[in-house]
Amino acid sequence: MDIRIEFGQRIKELRARSGMSQEHLAYRAGLDRSYISGVERGERNVSIINIEKIASALQIGVAYLFSGERFSLKQAYQPKDFIVPFKDRVHYTLDPDKKLLSFQVNGLASGKQDVEYMSNIVLGICSAYGKDELDVLVDHRGMVTSDGEPVVYSPEVAERAVQFQQELTAYSKKVLVLCNSEFMVEQLNHVAKSSGIFDKASHLFDKDRDMVGKAYETLDIHDHPFIRTN
C-alpha cells in the first residue's frame, strides 16, 4: 500500500474514534478542511510540521501515529451510542478506610452535561476530605461504542476533563486510570499535562489481569466491588 494512503487511513481512524469531523480536526490543527480531506485520501505528502499539528489536534504524540494499534474507520459518537442514559452507565464507590474513591464509566459521555454530572458526584464526595487525602481509581475499560470498539474522549469532553482534573487535584494523592487502548493513554496523558496533575496520574493499558493487578498493588487493595478482571 502507498505510504500516503496508509497514513491517511490512520488519521481517519483516529479522527473517527474521537468523534471528530474533518472540519473539526482541520480547525483544531489550524489547517484547511480540504487539506485534511486530501491527507485522508492519500493525496498529500504531509510535512513534518503538519504531522505535528495533526497529532496535537488529536491529543497524541507524533510517535503514536505510527504505532501498530489500529481501529475501524467507523465514526464514533453516533445517536445509537447514547440509548442508555449516562447516569445508568456510571458506577462509583468510596472506601472510607482506604480513602479510595472509584468510579467506572461504560459507554460514552455525550458532552459537557455528562461530564458535569460525573464531576458533581466525584467533587461532592471529595469535598469532605482535605488536600491530597484521597486516591482515585477510574475504570475506562468499558468506554466503547455500540460496535464494541474502544473510543476516546471527544474534544468537547476532553476540554471539560481538564477543568475537572484541575479541581480534583486539590483532593487527590494518586489518580489511576484503567484505559481501553494506547490511544486513550496518549489522550489522557495530554489532558493530565494540561490540567497540571501529570505527576499524580497513571494511565494504564495492558492485559486486563496485569493492568488491574498493577492498580491493586499501587493502591494497596486486594479486591474491589466492580473493578475486576473481565
GROMACS .gro file of N, CA and C in nm, residues 50-216:
model
  501
   50ASN      N    1   0.318   1.968   0.964
   50ASN     CA    2   0.175   1.941   0.963
   50ASN      C    3   0.141   1.809   1.033
   51ILE      N    4   0.233   1.712   1.029
   51ILE     CA    5   0.212   1.590   1.106
   51ILE      C    6   0.202   1.624   1.255
   52GLU      N    7   0.290   1.712   1.301
   52GLU     CA    8   0.288   1.752   1.443
   52GLU      C    9   0.159   1.826   1.475
   53LYS      N   10   0.112   1.910   1.384
   53LYS     CA   11  -0.013   1.984   1.406
   53LYS      C   12  -0.132   1.887   1.417
   54ILE      N   13  -0.135   1.787   1.329
   54ILE     CA   14  -0.245   1.690   1.331
   54ILE      C   15  -0.240   1.606   1.458
   55ALA      N   16  -0.120   1.562   1.497
   55ALA     CA   17  -0.105   1.483   1.620
   55ALA      C   18  -0.152   1.564   1.741
   56SER      N   19  -0.112   1.691   1.748
   56SER     CA   20  -0.153   1.776   1.859
   56SER      C   21  -0.305   1.793   1.863
   57ALA      N   22  -0.366   1.808   1.745
   57ALA     CA   23  -0.512   1.822   1.738
   57ALA      C   24  -0.582   1.696   1.786
   58LEU      N   25  -0.520   1.580   1.765
   58LEU     CA   26  -0.575   1.452   1.810
   58LEU      C   27  -0.536   1.421   1.955
   59GLN      N   28  -0.455   1.508   2.016
   59GLN     CA   29  -0.408   1.494   2.154
   59GLN      C   30  -0.324   1.368   2.174
   60ILE      N   31  -0.232   1.348   2.082
   60ILE     CA   32  -0.143   1.233   2.089
   60ILE      C   33  -0.002   1.278   2.052
   61GLY      N   34   0.098   1.195   2.082
   61GLY     CA   35   0.232   1.220   2.037
   61GLY      C   36   0.250   1.176   1.893
   62VAL      N   37   0.347   1.236   1.825
   62VAL     CA   38   0.373   1.202   1.685
   62VAL      C   39   0.404   1.052   1.670
   63ALA      N   40   0.480   0.997   1.763
   63ALA     CA   41   0.519   0.856   1.752
   63ALA      C   42   0.399   0.763   1.748
   64TYR      N   43   0.292   0.799   1.820
   64TYR     CA   44   0.174   0.711   1.824
   64TYR      C   45   0.106   0.701   1.688
   65LEU      N   46   0.121   0.802   1.604
   65LEU     CA   47   0.063   0.794   1.469
   65LEU      C   48   0.116   0.674   1.392
   66PHE      N   49   0.235   0.626   1.429
   66PHE     CA   50   0.299   0.518   1.355
   66PHE      C   51   0.303   0.388   1.435
   67SER      N   52   0.221   0.381   1.542
   67SER     CA   53   0.215   0.258   1.623
   67SER      C   54   0.130   0.154   1.552
   68GLY      N   55   0.134   0.031   1.604
   68GLY     CA   56   0.060  -0.077   1.542
   68GLY      C   57  -0.083  -0.090   1.589
   69GLU      N   58  -0.126  -0.011   1.686
   69GLU     CA   59  -0.264  -0.020   1.735
   69GLU      C   60  -0.357   0.042   1.632
   70ARG      N   61  -0.454  -0.037   1.585
   70ARG     CA   62  -0.542   0.011   1.479
   70ARG      C   63  -0.688  -0.007   1.518
   71PHE      N   64  -0.773   0.075   1.453
   71PHE     CA   65  -0.916   0.074   1.477
   71PHE      C   66  -0.990   0.074   1.344
   72SER      N   67  -1.121   0.057   1.352
   72SER     CA   68  -1.202   0.066   1.231
   72SER      C   69  -1.218   0.212   1.191
   73LEU      N   70  -1.275   0.233   1.075
   73LEU     CA   71  -1.299   0.370   1.027
   73LEU      C   72  -1.439   0.419   1.061
   74LYS      N   73  -1.511   0.344   1.143
   74LYS     CA   74  -1.648   0.383   1.179
   74LYS      C   75  -1.647   0.506   1.269
   75GLN      N   76  -1.735   0.601   1.239
   75GLN     CA   77  -1.742   0.723   1.317
   75GLN      C   78  -1.807   0.697   1.452
   76ALA      N   79  -1.741   0.738   1.558
   76ALA     CA   80  -1.796   0.724   1.693
   76ALA      C   81  -1.885   0.843   1.727
   77TYR      N   82  -1.948   0.834   1.843
   77TYR     CA   83  -2.037   0.939   1.894
   77TYR      C   84  -2.159   0.957   1.804
   78GLN      N   85  -2.222   0.843   1.773
   78GLN     CA   86  -2.346   0.841   1.698
   78GLN      C   87  -2.464   0.827   1.795
   79PRO      N   88  -2.586   0.865   1.753
   79PRO     CA   89  -2.701   0.858   1.845
   79PRO      C   90  -2.720   0.722   1.910
   80LYS      N   91  -2.690   0.613   1.840
   80LYS     CA   92  -2.710   0.480   1.896
   80LYS      C   93  -2.617   0.452   2.013
   81ASP      N   94  -2.511   0.534   2.028
   81ASP     CA   95  -2.420   0.516   2.141
   81ASP      C   96  -2.475   0.571   2.271
   82PHE      N   97  -2.589   0.639   2.264
   82PHE     CA   98  -2.641   0.707   2.383
   82PHE      C   99  -2.783   0.666   2.418
   83ILE      N  100  -2.822   0.547   2.375
   83ILE     CA  101  -2.958   0.500   2.404
   83ILE      C  102  -2.978   0.484   2.554
   84VAL      N  103  -2.880   0.428   2.623
   84VAL     CA  104  -2.887   0.414   2.770
   84VAL      C  105  -2.839   0.544   2.831
   85PRO      N  106  -2.917   0.607   2.922
   85PRO     CA  107  -2.876   0.733   2.983
   85PRO      C  108  -2.741   0.721   3.054
   86PHE      N  109  -2.666   0.829   3.051
   86PHE     CA  110  -2.532   0.829   3.108
   86PHE      C  111  -2.534   0.793   3.257
   87LYS      N  112  -2.632   0.842   3.330
   87LYS     CA  113  -2.637   0.816   3.475
   87LYS      C  114  -2.652   0.668   3.506
   88ASP      N  115  -2.704   0.590   3.409
   88ASP     CA  116  -2.718   0.445   3.428
   88ASP      C  117  -2.593   0.369   3.386
   89ARG      N  118  -2.493   0.442   3.334
   89ARG     CA  119  -2.370   0.378   3.289
   89ARG      C  120  -2.249   0.417   3.373
   90VAL      N  121  -2.275   0.490   3.483
   90VAL     CA  122  -2.167   0.532   3.573
   90VAL      C  123  -2.188   0.465   3.709
   91HIS      N  124  -2.084   0.404   3.761
   91HIS     CA  125  -2.088   0.343   3.893
   91HIS      C  126  -1.975   0.402   3.977
   92TYR      N  127  -2.000   0.425   4.104
   92TYR     CA  128  -1.894   0.480   4.188
   92TYR      C  129  -1.909   0.426   4.330
   93THR      N  130  -1.797   0.426   4.401
   93THR     CA  131  -1.798   0.379   4.540
   93THR      C  132  -1.684   0.445   4.614
   94LEU      N  133  -1.700   0.458   4.745
   94LEU     CA  134  -1.597   0.518   4.832
   94LEU      C  135  -1.562   0.419   4.941
   95ASP      N  136  -1.432   0.389   4.954
   95ASP     CA  137  -1.383   0.309   5.064
   95ASP      C  138  -1.325   0.405   5.167
   96PRO      N  139  -1.400   0.435   5.275
   96PRO     CA  140  -1.354   0.536   5.371
   96PRO      C  141  -1.229   0.493   5.448
   97ASP      N  142  -1.209   0.363   5.464
   97ASP     CA  143  -1.090   0.317   5.536
   97ASP      C  144  -0.964   0.339   5.453
   98LYS      N  145  -0.971   0.302   5.325
   98LYS     CA  146  -0.857   0.321   5.236
   98LYS      C  147  -0.851   0.463   5.178
   99LYS      N  148  -0.958   0.538   5.201
   99LYS     CA  149  -0.971   0.671   5.140
   99LYS      C  150  -0.949   0.660   4.989
  100LEU      N  151  -1.028   0.570   4.932
  100LEU     CA  152  -1.020   0.541   4.789
  100LEU      C  153  -1.155   0.565   4.724
  101LEU      N  154  -1.159   0.659   4.632
  101LEU     CA  155  -1.278   0.686   4.553
  101LEU      C  156  -1.261   0.621   4.417
  102SER      N  157  -1.358   0.539   4.376
  102SER     CA  158  -1.351   0.469   4.248
  102SER      C  159  -1.475   0.498   4.167
  103PHE      N  160  -1.456   0.513   4.038
  103PHE     CA  161  -1.574   0.519   3.950
  103PHE      C  162  -1.544   0.454   3.817
  104GLN      N  163  -1.649   0.402   3.759
  104GLN     CA  164  -1.642   0.325   3.635
  104GLN      C  165  -1.740   0.384   3.536
  105VAL      N  166  -1.693   0.406   3.414
  105VAL     CA  167  -1.778   0.461   3.309
  105VAL      C  168  -1.788   0.360   3.196
  106ASN      N  169  -1.909   0.321   3.162
  106ASN     CA  170  -1.933   0.232   3.049
  106ASN      C  171  -1.998   0.313   2.937
  107GLY      N  172  -1.949   0.295   2.816
  107GLY     CA  173  -2.002   0.373   2.705
  107GLY      C  174  -1.940   0.512   2.701
  108LEU      N  175  -2.007   0.603   2.632
  108LEU     CA  176  -1.952   0.734   2.602
  108LEU      C  177  -2.022   0.844   2.681
  109ALA      N  178  -1.949   0.950   2.707
  109ALA     CA  179  -2.009   1.074   2.759
  109ALA      C  180  -2.045   1.160   2.639
  110SER      N  181  -2.168   1.208   2.635
  110SER     CA  182  -2.216   1.276   2.515
  110SER      C  183  -2.175   1.422   2.508
  111GLY      N  184  -2.128   1.478   2.616
  111GLY     CA  185  -2.090   1.619   2.613
  111GLY      C  186  -2.072   1.674   2.753
  112LYS      N  187  -2.070   1.805   2.762
  112LYS     CA  188  -2.041   1.871   2.889
  112LYS      C  189  -2.140   1.832   2.998
  113GLN      N  190  -2.266   1.809   2.962
  113GLN     CA  191  -2.366   1.779   3.064
  113GLN      C  192  -2.334   1.647   3.134
  114ASP      N  193  -2.283   1.548   3.060
  114ASP     CA  194  -2.248   1.420   3.121
  114ASP      C  195  -2.124   1.434   3.209
  115VAL      N  196  -2.027   1.513   3.164
  115VAL     CA  197  -1.907   1.535   3.245
  115VAL      C  198  -1.944   1.613   3.370
  116GLU      N  199  -2.035   1.708   3.359
  116GLU     CA  200  -2.080   1.784   3.476
  116GLU      C  201  -2.148   1.691   3.577
  117TYR      N  202  -2.228   1.598   3.527
  117TYR     CA  203  -2.296   1.502   3.616
  117TYR      C  204  -2.192   1.423   3.695
  118MET      N  205  -2.091   1.372   3.625
  118MET     CA  206  -1.990   1.292   3.691
  118MET      C  207  -1.905   1.376   3.786
  119SER      N  208  -1.866   1.494   3.742
  119SER     CA  209  -1.781   1.578   3.825
  119SER      C  210  -1.853   1.625   3.950
  120ASN      N  211  -1.983   1.650   3.940
  120ASN     CA  212  -2.060   1.691   4.059
  120ASN      C  213  -2.061   1.579   4.164
  121ILE      N  214  -2.075   1.454   4.118
  121ILE     CA  215  -2.072   1.341   4.210
  121ILE      C  216  -1.935   1.328   4.275
  122VAL      N  217  -1.833   1.324   4.192
  122VAL     CA  218  -1.696   1.300   4.240
  122VAL      C  219  -1.650   1.413   4.330
  123LEU      N  220  -1.668   1.537   4.287
  123LEU     CA  221  -1.619   1.650   4.366
  123LEU      C  222  -1.703   1.670   4.491
  124GLY      N  223  -1.830   1.629   4.485
  124GLY     CA  224  -1.912   1.635   4.605
  124GLY      C  225  -1.860   1.542   4.713
  125ILE      N  226  -1.817   1.422   4.674
  125ILE     CA  227  -1.756   1.328   4.769
  125ILE      C  228  -1.621   1.382   4.817
  126CYS      N  229  -1.542   1.433   4.725
  126CYS     CA  230  -1.408   1.482   4.759
  126CYS      C  231  -1.412   1.597   4.859
  127SER      N  232  -1.517   1.678   4.852
  127SER     CA  233  -1.523   1.797   4.937
  127SER      C  234  -1.524   1.766   5.086
  128ALA      N  235  -1.551   1.641   5.122
  128ALA     CA  236  -1.548   1.602   5.264
  128ALA      C  237  -1.406   1.570   5.311
  129TYR      N  238  -1.310   1.578   5.220
  129TYR     CA  239  -1.171   1.542   5.252
  129TYR      C  240  -1.079   1.661   5.232
  130GLY      N  241  -0.960   1.648   5.289
  130GLY     CA  242  -0.861   1.755   5.279
  130GLY      C  243  -0.771   1.739   5.159
  131LYS      N  244  -0.675   1.828   5.148
  131LYS     CA  245  -0.583   1.830   5.036
  131LYS      C  246  -0.499   1.702   5.033
  132ASP      N  247  -0.486   1.645   4.913
  132ASP     CA  248  -0.404   1.525   4.890
  132ASP      C  249  -0.442   1.409   4.981
  133GLU      N  250  -0.571   1.394   5.011
  133GLU     CA  251  -0.613   1.292   5.107
  133GLU      C  252  -0.671   1.167   5.042
  134LEU      N  253  -0.720   1.180   4.921
  134LEU     CA  254  -0.788   1.068   4.856
  134LEU      C  255  -0.705   1.011   4.741
  135ASP      N  256  -0.714   0.879   4.723
  135ASP     CA  257  -0.671   0.816   4.599
  135ASP      C  258  -0.793   0.797   4.511
  136VAL      N  259  -0.773   0.807   4.381
  136VAL     CA  260  -0.885   0.796   4.286
  136VAL      C  261  -0.851   0.688   4.183
  137LEU      N  262  -0.944   0.595   4.164
  137LEU     CA  263  -0.930   0.488   4.065
  137LEU      C  264  -1.044   0.499   3.964
  138VAL      N  265  -1.008   0.512   3.839
  138VAL     CA  266  -1.107   0.528   3.731
  138VAL      C  267  -1.096   0.409   3.637
  139ASP      N  268  -1.210   0.350   3.603
  139ASP     CA  269  -1.212   0.237   3.511
  139ASP      C  270  -1.279   0.280   3.381
  140HIS      N  271  -1.198   0.301   3.277
  140HIS     CA  272  -1.249   0.340   3.145
  140HIS      C  273  -1.240   0.224   3.045
  141ARG      N  274  -1.221   0.101   3.094
  141ARG     CA  275  -1.211  -0.012   3.002
  141ARG      C  276  -1.340  -0.034   2.924
  142GLY      N  277  -1.452   0.003   2.983
  142GLY     CA  278  -1.581  -0.015   2.917
  142GLY      C  279  -1.625   0.104   2.834
  143MET      N  280  -1.534   0.195   2.809
  143MET     CA  281  -1.567   0.312   2.727
  143MET      C  282  -1.556   0.272   2.581
  144VAL      N  283  -1.663   0.210   2.532
  144VAL     CA  284  -1.668   0.159   2.394
  144VAL      C  285  -1.798   0.204   2.329
  145THR      N  286  -1.798   0.205   2.198
  145THR     CA  287  -1.917   0.242   2.123
  145THR      C  288  -2.009   0.122   2.108
  146SER      N  289  -2.123   0.143   2.044
  146SER     CA  290  -2.220   0.035   2.027
  146SER      C  291  -2.166  -0.079   1.941
  147ASP      N  292  -2.060  -0.053   1.863
  147ASP     CA  293  -2.000  -0.160   1.784
  147ASP      C  294  -1.894  -0.236   1.863
  148GLY      N  295  -1.875  -0.198   1.990
  148GLY     CA  296  -1.782  -0.269   2.078
  148GLY      C  297  -1.638  -0.226   2.067
  149GLU      N  298  -1.610  -0.122   1.990
  149GLU     CA  299  -1.471  -0.076   1.973
  149GLU      C  300  -1.438   0.035   2.073
  150PRO      N  301  -1.311   0.040   2.117
  150PRO     CA  302  -1.269   0.147   2.208
  150PRO      C  303  -1.287   0.284   2.145
  151VAL      N  304  -1.307   0.381   2.229
  151VAL     CA  305  -1.321   0.520   2.185
  151VAL      C  306  -1.253   0.608   2.288
  152VAL      N  307  -1.212   0.726   2.248
  152VAL     CA  308  -1.154   0.820   2.343
  152VAL      C  309  -1.249   0.938   2.360
  153TYR      N  310  -1.213   1.029   2.450
  153TYR     CA  311  -1.296   1.147   2.473
  153TYR      C  312  -1.313   1.226   2.343
  154SER      N  313  -1.431   1.280   2.324
  154SER     CA  314  -1.449   1.379   2.218
  154SER      C  315  -1.377   1.506   2.261
  155PRO      N  316  -1.344   1.595   2.168
  155PRO     CA  317  -1.275   1.719   2.207
  155PRO      C  318  -1.351   1.798   2.314
  156GLU      N  319  -1.484   1.803   2.303
  156GLU     CA  320  -1.564   1.877   2.400
  156GLU      C  321  -1.550   1.817   2.539
  157VAL      N  322  -1.555   1.685   2.548
  157VAL     CA  323  -1.542   1.618   2.677
  157VAL      C  324  -1.399   1.632   2.730
  158ALA      N  325  -1.301   1.621   2.643
  158ALA     CA  326  -1.161   1.633   2.685
  158ALA      C  327  -1.133   1.771   2.743
  159GLU      N  328  -1.188   1.874   2.684
  159GLU     CA  329  -1.166   2.010   2.733
  159GLU      C  330  -1.229   2.027   2.872
  160ARG      N  331  -1.346   1.971   2.893
  160ARG     CA  332  -1.409   1.979   3.026
  160ARG      C  333  -1.333   1.892   3.125
  161ALA      N  334  -1.274   1.783   3.078
  161ALA     CA  335  -1.197   1.695   3.167
  161ALA      C  336  -1.075   1.766   3.224
  162VAL      N  337  -1.015   1.857   3.149
  162VAL     CA  338  -0.902   1.934   3.201
  162VAL      C  339  -0.945   2.014   3.324
  163GLN      N  340  -1.057   2.083   3.313
  163GLN     CA  341  -1.108   2.161   3.426
  163GLN      C  342  -1.144   2.071   3.544
  164PHE      N  343  -1.206   1.957   3.515
  164PHE     CA  344  -1.244   1.862   3.619
  164PHE      C  345  -1.120   1.812   3.693
  165GLN      N  346  -1.015   1.776   3.618
  165GLN     CA  347  -0.895   1.725   3.681
  165GLN      C  348  -0.824   1.834   3.762
  166GLN      N  349  -0.831   1.958   3.718
  166GLN     CA  350  -0.773   2.066   3.796
  166GLN      C  351  -0.842   2.079   3.931
  167GLU      N  352  -0.973   2.063   3.933
  167GLU     CA  353  -1.048   2.068   4.059
  167GLU      C  354  -1.019   1.946   4.145
  168LEU      N  355  -1.000   1.831   4.080
  168LEU     CA  356  -0.973   1.706   4.151
  168LEU      C  357  -0.835   1.707   4.216
  169THR      N  358  -0.742   1.781   4.156
  169THR     CA  359  -0.605   1.785   4.205
  169THR      C  360  -0.597   1.823   4.352
  170ALA      N  361  -0.684   1.911   4.395
  170ALA     CA  362  -0.679   1.960   4.533
  170ALA      C  363  -0.701   1.848   4.634
  171TYR      N  364  -0.766   1.741   4.595
  171TYR     CA  365  -0.802   1.635   4.690
  171TYR      C  366  -0.719   1.507   4.671
  172SER      N  367  -0.664   1.486   4.553
  172SER     CA  368  -0.611   1.353   4.521
  172SER      C  369  -0.462   1.341   4.547
  173LYS      N  370  -0.423   1.226   4.603
  173LYS     CA  371  -0.282   1.188   4.614
  173LYS      C  372  -0.237   1.122   4.485
  174LYS      N  373  -0.313   1.021   4.444
  174LYS     CA  374  -0.282   0.946   4.322
  174LYS      C  375  -0.410   0.928   4.243
  175VAL      N  376  -0.398   0.935   4.113
  175VAL     CA  377  -0.510   0.907   4.022
  175VAL      C  378  -0.465   0.798   3.926
  176LEU      N  379  -0.534   0.683   3.930
  176LEU     CA  380  -0.503   0.572   3.839
  176LEU      C  381  -0.621   0.551   3.746
  177VAL      N  382  -0.593   0.542   3.618
  177VAL     CA  383  -0.698   0.520   3.520
  177VAL      C  384  -0.668   0.394   3.441
  178LEU      N  385  -0.764   0.301   3.439
  178LEU     CA  386  -0.754   0.182   3.356
  178LEU      C  387  -0.811   0.218   3.218
  179CYS      N  388  -0.728   0.212   3.116
  179CYS     CA  389  -0.765   0.261   2.984
  179CYS      C  390  -0.806   0.147   2.890
  180ASN      N  391  -0.876   0.184   2.783
  180ASN     CA  392  -0.923   0.084   2.686
  180ASN      C  393  -0.829   0.067   2.567
  181SER      N  394  -0.723   0.148   2.560
  181SER     CA  395  -0.633   0.145   2.445
  181SER      C  396  -0.511   0.233   2.475
  182GLU      N  397  -0.407   0.215   2.393
  182GLU     CA  398  -0.293   0.306   2.400
  182GLU      C  399  -0.335   0.446   2.355
  183PHE      N  400  -0.431   0.453   2.266
  183PHE     CA  401  -0.485   0.581   2.221
  183PHE      C  402  -0.537   0.661   2.342
  184MET      N  403  -0.611   0.595   2.430
  184MET     CA  404  -0.663   0.663   2.547
  184MET      C  405  -0.551   0.706   2.642
  185VAL      N  406  -0.450   0.621   2.656
  185VAL     CA  407  -0.334   0.659   2.738
  185VAL      C  408  -0.273   0.788   2.684
  186GLU      N  409  -0.254   0.795   2.552
  186GLU     CA  410  -0.198   0.914   2.490
  186GLU      C  411  -0.284   1.037   2.519
  187GLN      N  412  -0.414   1.022   2.500
  187GLN     CA  413  -0.503   1.137   2.520
  187GLN      C  414  -0.506   1.181   2.666
  188LEU      N  415  -0.516   1.086   2.759
  188LEU     CA  416  -0.524   1.122   2.900
  188LEU      C  417  -0.393   1.178   2.953
  189ASN      N  418  -0.281   1.133   2.898
  189ASN     CA  419  -0.154   1.197   2.933
  189ASN      C  420  -0.156   1.344   2.892
  190HIS      N  421  -0.210   1.370   2.775
  190HIS     CA  422  -0.222   1.508   2.727
  190HIS      C  423  -0.313   1.589   2.819
  191VAL      N  424  -0.426   1.532   2.858
  191VAL     CA  425  -0.520   1.600   2.947
  191VAL      C  426  -0.455   1.627   3.083
  192ALA      N  427  -0.383   1.527   3.136
  192ALA     CA  428  -0.319   1.541   3.268
  192ALA      C  429  -0.211   1.648   3.266
  193LYS      N  430  -0.135   1.657   3.155
  193LYS     CA  431  -0.034   1.763   3.144
  193LYS      C  432  -0.101   1.900   3.138
  194SER      N  433  -0.212   1.908   3.065
  194SER     CA  434  -0.283   2.036   3.053
  194SER      C  435  -0.344   2.080   3.186
  195SER      N  436  -0.386   1.983   3.267
  195SER     CA  437  -0.452   2.015   3.394
  195SER      C  438  -0.355   2.025   3.510
  196GLY      N  439  -0.228   1.992   3.487
  196GLY     CA  440  -0.127   2.006   3.591
  196GLY      C  441  -0.121   1.893   3.690
  197ILE      N  442  -0.179   1.775   3.659
  197ILE     CA  443  -0.174   1.663   3.753
  197ILE      C  444  -0.094   1.545   3.698
  198PHE      N  445  -0.011   1.571   3.599
  198PHE     CA  446   0.062   1.461   3.534
  198PHE      C  447   0.146   1.382   3.634
  199ASP      N  448   0.205   1.450   3.732
  199ASP     CA  449   0.289   1.381   3.830
  199ASP      C  450   0.207   1.290   3.922
  200LYS      N  451   0.078   1.317   3.934
  200LYS     CA  452  -0.009   1.236   4.019
  200LYS      C  453  -0.080   1.126   3.943
  201ALA      N  454  -0.086   1.136   3.813
  201ALA     CA  455  -0.174   1.050   3.733
  201ALA      C  456  -0.096   0.935   3.668
  202SER      N  457  -0.155   0.816   3.671
  202SER     CA  458  -0.102   0.700   3.600
  202SER      C  459  -0.212   0.644   3.512
  203HIS      N  460  -0.186   0.638   3.382
  203HIS     CA  461  -0.284   0.587   3.287
  203HIS      C  462  -0.233   0.454   3.234
  204LEU      N  463  -0.307   0.348   3.264
  204LEU     CA  464  -0.259   0.212   3.241
  204LEU      C  465  -0.333   0.145   3.126
  205PHE      N  466  -0.257   0.076   3.041
  205PHE     CA  467  -0.318  -0.013   2.942
  205PHE      C  468  -0.228  -0.133   2.925
  206ASP      N  469  -0.286  -0.250   2.945
  206ASP     CA  470  -0.210  -0.374   2.938
  206ASP      C  471  -0.312  -0.487   2.930
  207LYS      N  472  -0.266  -0.610   2.939
  207LYS     CA  473  -0.358  -0.721   2.954
  207LYS      C  474  -0.443  -0.695   3.078
  208ASP      N  475  -0.568  -0.733   3.071
  208ASP     CA  476  -0.663  -0.696   3.175
  208ASP      C  477  -0.614  -0.734   3.315
  209ARG      N  478  -0.570  -0.857   3.332
  209ARG     CA  479  -0.526  -0.904   3.463
  209ARG      C  480  -0.405  -0.824   3.512
  210ASP      N  481  -0.310  -0.797   3.422
  210ASP     CA  482  -0.191  -0.723   3.461
  210ASP      C  483  -0.223  -0.578   3.498
  211MET      N  484  -0.314  -0.519   3.421
  211MET     CA  485  -0.350  -0.380   3.445
  211MET      C  486  -0.421  -0.363   3.579
  212VAL      N  487  -0.519  -0.448   3.605
  212VAL     CA  488  -0.592  -0.440   3.732
  212VAL      C  489  -0.499  -0.476   3.848
  213GLY      N  490  -0.414  -0.576   3.828
  213GLY     CA  491  -0.319  -0.615   3.932
  213GLY      C  492  -0.226  -0.501   3.970
  214LYS      N  493  -0.179  -0.427   3.872
  214LYS     CA  494  -0.091  -0.314   3.900
  214LYS      C  495  -0.164  -0.206   3.977
  215ALA      N  496  -0.291  -0.181   3.941
  215ALA     CA  497  -0.371  -0.082   4.013
  215ALA      C  498  -0.392  -0.124   4.158
  216TYR      N  499  -0.426  -0.252   4.179
  216TYR     CA  500  -0.445  -0.303   4.315
  216TYR      C  501  -0.317  -0.287   4.397
   0.00000   0.00000   0.00000
